Coordinates of C-alpha atoms in Angstrom, one line a residue:
M295 CA 107.3 177.8 36.0
K296 CA 107.6 175.6 33.1
Y297 CA 108.8 171.9 33.6
K298 CA 110.6 169.9 30.9
I299 CA 109.9 166.0 32.0
A300 CA 110.3 162.8 30.5
I301 CA 108.9 159.4 31.6
C302 CA 110.8 156.6 30.7
D303 CA 109.2 153.5 30.6
D304 CA 109.1 150.1 28.8
S305 CA 105.5 149.3 29.5
D306 CA 103.0 151.8 26.9
A307 CA 99.7 151.0 29.9
D308 CA 102.0 152.2 32.8
R309 CA 104.5 155.2 30.6
Q310 CA 100.6 156.7 29.5
Y311 CA 98.8 156.3 33.4
V312 CA 102.1 158.4 34.6
L313 CA 101.4 160.6 31.8
N314 CA 98.3 161.1 32.3
M315 CA 98.8 162.3 36.2
V316 CA 101.7 164.8 35.7
D317 CA 99.2 166.4 33.2
R318 CA 97.0 166.3 35.8
W319 CA 99.4 167.3 38.8
A320 CA 100.8 170.3 36.5
A321 CA 96.9 171.2 36.0
S322 CA 96.3 171.6 39.7
A323 CA 99.8 173.4 40.4
G324 CA 99.1 175.8 37.8
H325 CA 102.4 174.5 36.0
V326 CA 103.3 174.9 32.4
V327 CA 105.1 171.1 31.5
H328 CA 106.0 170.1 28.3
T329 CA 106.6 166.1 28.8
D330 CA 108.2 163.5 26.8
A331 CA 108.1 160.0 26.8
F332 CA 110.1 157.2 26.0
A333 CA 109.9 153.5 25.5
S334 CA 113.9 152.6 26.6
A335 CA 116.4 154.0 28.4
E336 CA 119.0 154.1 24.6
S337 CA 115.7 156.4 23.3
F338 CA 115.8 159.0 25.9
L339 CA 120.0 158.8 26.0
F340 CA 119.5 159.1 22.0
R341 CA 117.1 162.6 22.5
Y342 CA 119.2 163.9 25.7
A343 CA 122.1 164.4 22.6
E344 CA 120.1 166.9 21.2
E345 CA 118.5 168.6 24.6
S346 CA 119.6 168.1 27.3
D347 CA 117.1 170.8 29.5
Y348 CA 114.9 168.3 31.3
D349 CA 114.3 169.7 34.6
I350 CA 112.6 165.8 35.6
L351 CA 112.2 162.3 34.8
L352 CA 110.4 159.6 35.9
L353 CA 112.7 156.7 35.1
D354 CA 111.6 152.3 35.3
I355 CA 114.1 151.0 36.4
E356 CA 113.6 147.3 35.1
M357 CA 114.3 148.6 31.2
G358 CA 115.6 146.8 28.3
A359 CA 119.1 146.2 27.5
M360 CA 119.8 149.2 29.5
D361 CA 118.2 149.7 32.8
G362 CA 117.9 153.0 34.4
V363 CA 119.9 153.2 37.6
T364 CA 123.2 152.4 34.5
M365 CA 121.5 155.8 32.8
A366 CA 120.8 157.6 35.6
K367 CA 124.9 157.4 36.4
Q368 CA 125.3 158.6 33.0
L369 CA 123.6 161.1 33.1
R370 CA 124.9 162.2 36.4
K371 CA 128.4 162.7 35.0
N372 CA 127.9 166.2 33.1
N373 CA 124.3 167.0 34.7
D374 CA 123.6 167.2 39.0
T375 CA 120.7 170.1 38.4
V376 CA 117.8 167.4 37.0
Q377 CA 115.9 165.6 39.7
I378 CA 115.7 161.9 39.2
V379 CA 112.7 159.6 40.8
F380 CA 112.9 156.3 39.8
I381 CA 110.0 154.2 39.3
T382 CA 109.8 150.7 40.6
G383 CA 108.3 146.8 41.0
Y384 CA 111.2 146.0 43.0
S385 CA 112.3 147.3 46.3
D386 CA 116.0 145.8 46.2
Y387 CA 116.8 148.4 43.7
I388 CA 116.7 151.2 46.7
S389 CA 120.3 151.3 48.0
E390 CA 121.3 151.8 44.0
G391 CA 120.2 155.4 44.5
Y392 CA 122.5 156.8 46.9
E393 CA 125.0 157.0 44.2
V394 CA 123.0 159.0 41.6
A395 CA 121.5 161.2 44.2
A396 CA 117.7 160.1 43.0
L397 CA 115.2 162.1 44.7
H398 CA 112.4 159.0 45.5
Y399 CA 112.1 156.6 44.4
L400 CA 108.1 155.4 43.5
M401 CA 106.4 151.9 44.0
K402 CA 104.6 150.1 41.5
P403 CA 101.7 150.7 40.8
V404 CA 102.4 154.4 41.8
K405 CA 99.8 156.4 43.5
E406 CA 98.3 159.8 42.2
E407 CA 99.0 161.5 45.7
K408 CA 102.4 160.0 45.8
L409 CA 103.5 161.2 42.9
C410 CA 101.8 164.7 43.1
S411 CA 104.3 165.2 46.8
V412 CA 107.4 163.9 45.2
L413 CA 107.0 166.6 42.2
N414 CA 106.3 169.5 44.4
R415 CA 109.4 168.1 46.2
A416 CA 111.3 168.3 42.6
V417 CA 109.8 171.6 41.5
E418 CA 111.2 172.4 44.8
K419 CA 114.4 171.1 45.0
L420 CA 115.2 172.8 41.1
S421 CA 113.8 176.7 42.4
R422 CA 116.4 176.5 44.9
N423 CA 119.3 175.5 42.6
E424 CA 118.9 178.6 41.1
K425 CA 120.4 180.3 44.7
V426 CA 124.3 181.7 44.1
L427 CA 126.7 182.8 46.4
N428 CA 128.7 186.0 46.0
F429 CA 132.2 186.1 47.2
E430 CA 135.4 188.8 46.9
T431 CA 138.5 187.1 46.3
G432 CA 141.6 188.3 44.9
G433 CA 139.7 191.8 44.3
E434 CA 137.0 189.9 42.2
M435 CA 133.8 188.4 42.7
V436 CA 133.0 185.3 42.3
R437 CA 129.0 183.8 41.9
V438 CA 129.0 180.6 42.9
P439 CA 125.5 178.1 42.5
I440 CA 124.5 176.7 45.8
Y441 CA 123.8 173.2 44.1
Q442 CA 127.4 173.3 42.9
I443 CA 129.2 173.3 46.5
R444 CA 130.7 170.1 47.2
Y445 CA 132.2 170.9 50.4
A446 CA 133.8 173.2 51.7
D447 CA 136.1 173.4 54.6
V448 CA 138.9 175.8 56.5
F449 CA 142.3 176.2 57.4
G450 CA 143.2 179.0 59.3
N451 CA 141.5 182.4 58.7
Y452 CA 140.5 180.7 54.9
V453 CA 137.8 178.6 54.0
T454 CA 138.0 176.5 50.8
I455 CA 134.7 176.6 49.4
H456 CA 135.0 173.1 46.3
A457 CA 132.5 173.7 43.2
L458 CA 133.2 173.5 39.9
S459 CA 136.2 174.8 40.5
D460 CA 138.1 175.9 44.4
V461 CA 137.6 179.4 45.8
R462 CA 138.9 180.5 48.2
V463 CA 137.5 183.2 50.6
K464 CA 138.8 184.9 54.2
M465 CA 135.8 184.1 56.2
A466 CA 134.9 181.7 59.1
L467 CA 133.0 178.4 58.3
S468 CA 130.1 179.6 60.7
E469 CA 129.5 182.9 58.3
L470 CA 129.1 180.2 55.3
E471 CA 126.9 177.9 57.4
K472 CA 124.0 180.3 57.9
Q473 CA 124.2 181.2 53.5
L474 CA 123.5 177.3 53.5
D475 CA 120.8 175.9 53.3
E476 CA 119.2 172.0 54.7
R477 CA 121.1 170.0 52.1
F478 CA 124.4 171.2 54.0
Y479 CA 125.5 169.3 57.1
R480 CA 128.5 170.6 59.6
V481 CA 131.2 168.3 60.1
G482 CA 132.9 168.6 63.4
R483 CA 134.7 172.2 63.5
S484 CA 136.3 172.3 59.9
A485 CA 134.0 171.0 57.2
I486 CA 130.9 171.9 55.6
I487 CA 129.4 168.6 53.5
N488 CA 126.9 168.6 50.6
L489 CA 124.8 165.9 51.6
T490 CA 123.3 164.8 48.1
Q491 CA 127.2 164.9 46.7
I492 CA 127.5 162.2 49.6
S493 CA 128.5 157.9 48.4
R494 CA 129.0 156.4 51.3
V495 CA 129.6 156.9 54.8
T496 CA 131.9 154.8 57.3
K497 CA 132.9 155.3 60.8
T498 CA 136.3 157.3 59.8
E499 CA 135.1 159.2 57.0
I500 CA 132.5 160.6 54.2
K501 CA 133.4 159.7 51.0
L502 CA 132.0 162.5 47.8
S503 CA 130.6 161.5 44.8
D504 CA 134.1 162.6 42.7
G505 CA 135.7 160.8 44.9
A506 CA 136.5 163.1 47.8
A507 CA 137.2 161.5 51.5
I508 CA 136.5 164.4 54.3
P509 CA 137.4 162.5 57.8
L510 CA 134.9 162.4 59.9
P511 CA 135.4 163.1 63.8
R512 CA 134.7 160.6 66.3
G513 CA 131.6 160.7 67.0
A514 CA 130.2 162.6 64.2
Y515 CA 129.4 159.2 62.3
D516 CA 125.7 159.1 63.7
G517 CA 124.4 162.1 62.9
I518 CA 125.4 162.7 59.7
N519 CA 123.3 159.7 59.0
R520 CA 120.6 161.0 60.8
A521 CA 120.9 164.3 58.6
I522 CA 121.1 162.0 55.4
I523 CA 117.9 160.2 56.0
N524 CA 116.1 163.4 57.4
M525 CA 116.5 165.3 54.2
G526 CA 115.0 162.9 52.1

């Protein structure tokens, strides 16, 4: 497979070090990669405005004027498929990754074995993002890529699938659940949530990154948190 990877780090030595490891990973895994290296978040965003087809982003957090987390938040506004991997010298940024659905954090100095396993996971997620479900509604067939489904809820005999637009289908929630993968978690009897879309979980509700709030049934708090941790 062919992947486009950006490495963004304001240290020349660190950039080159990661670039060499990515090249070795691609050669051993049999992937064709196109890599671009950037010395700042701003220079990446300038290129990204022209070419927004990057698959994987290896992103230093501590950079000049704009840090990696701020840049990732900007990207996530209109790109939910790019796989973001943060590289950092400090462990106190990890809570920030929740908001931008970061795939992983790598601590500097980056270990090659660790980077390779994260890249393998990124590639696996990218291939899963291609899976599409077909629904018949209102006499027409609607195609919905799985990664676009934020959540689904049930009312009567109908399930509403909340993706880029809402699709209402006559089916049981359990029927939909069988077609989804481990990114999705069943919350009680009435909803299925895309774990990658969660920004916050309280004792009473799940907040999604688009602002939607799904009520959390009594006793479901530990289960949803465990599912989030296990997915990582």
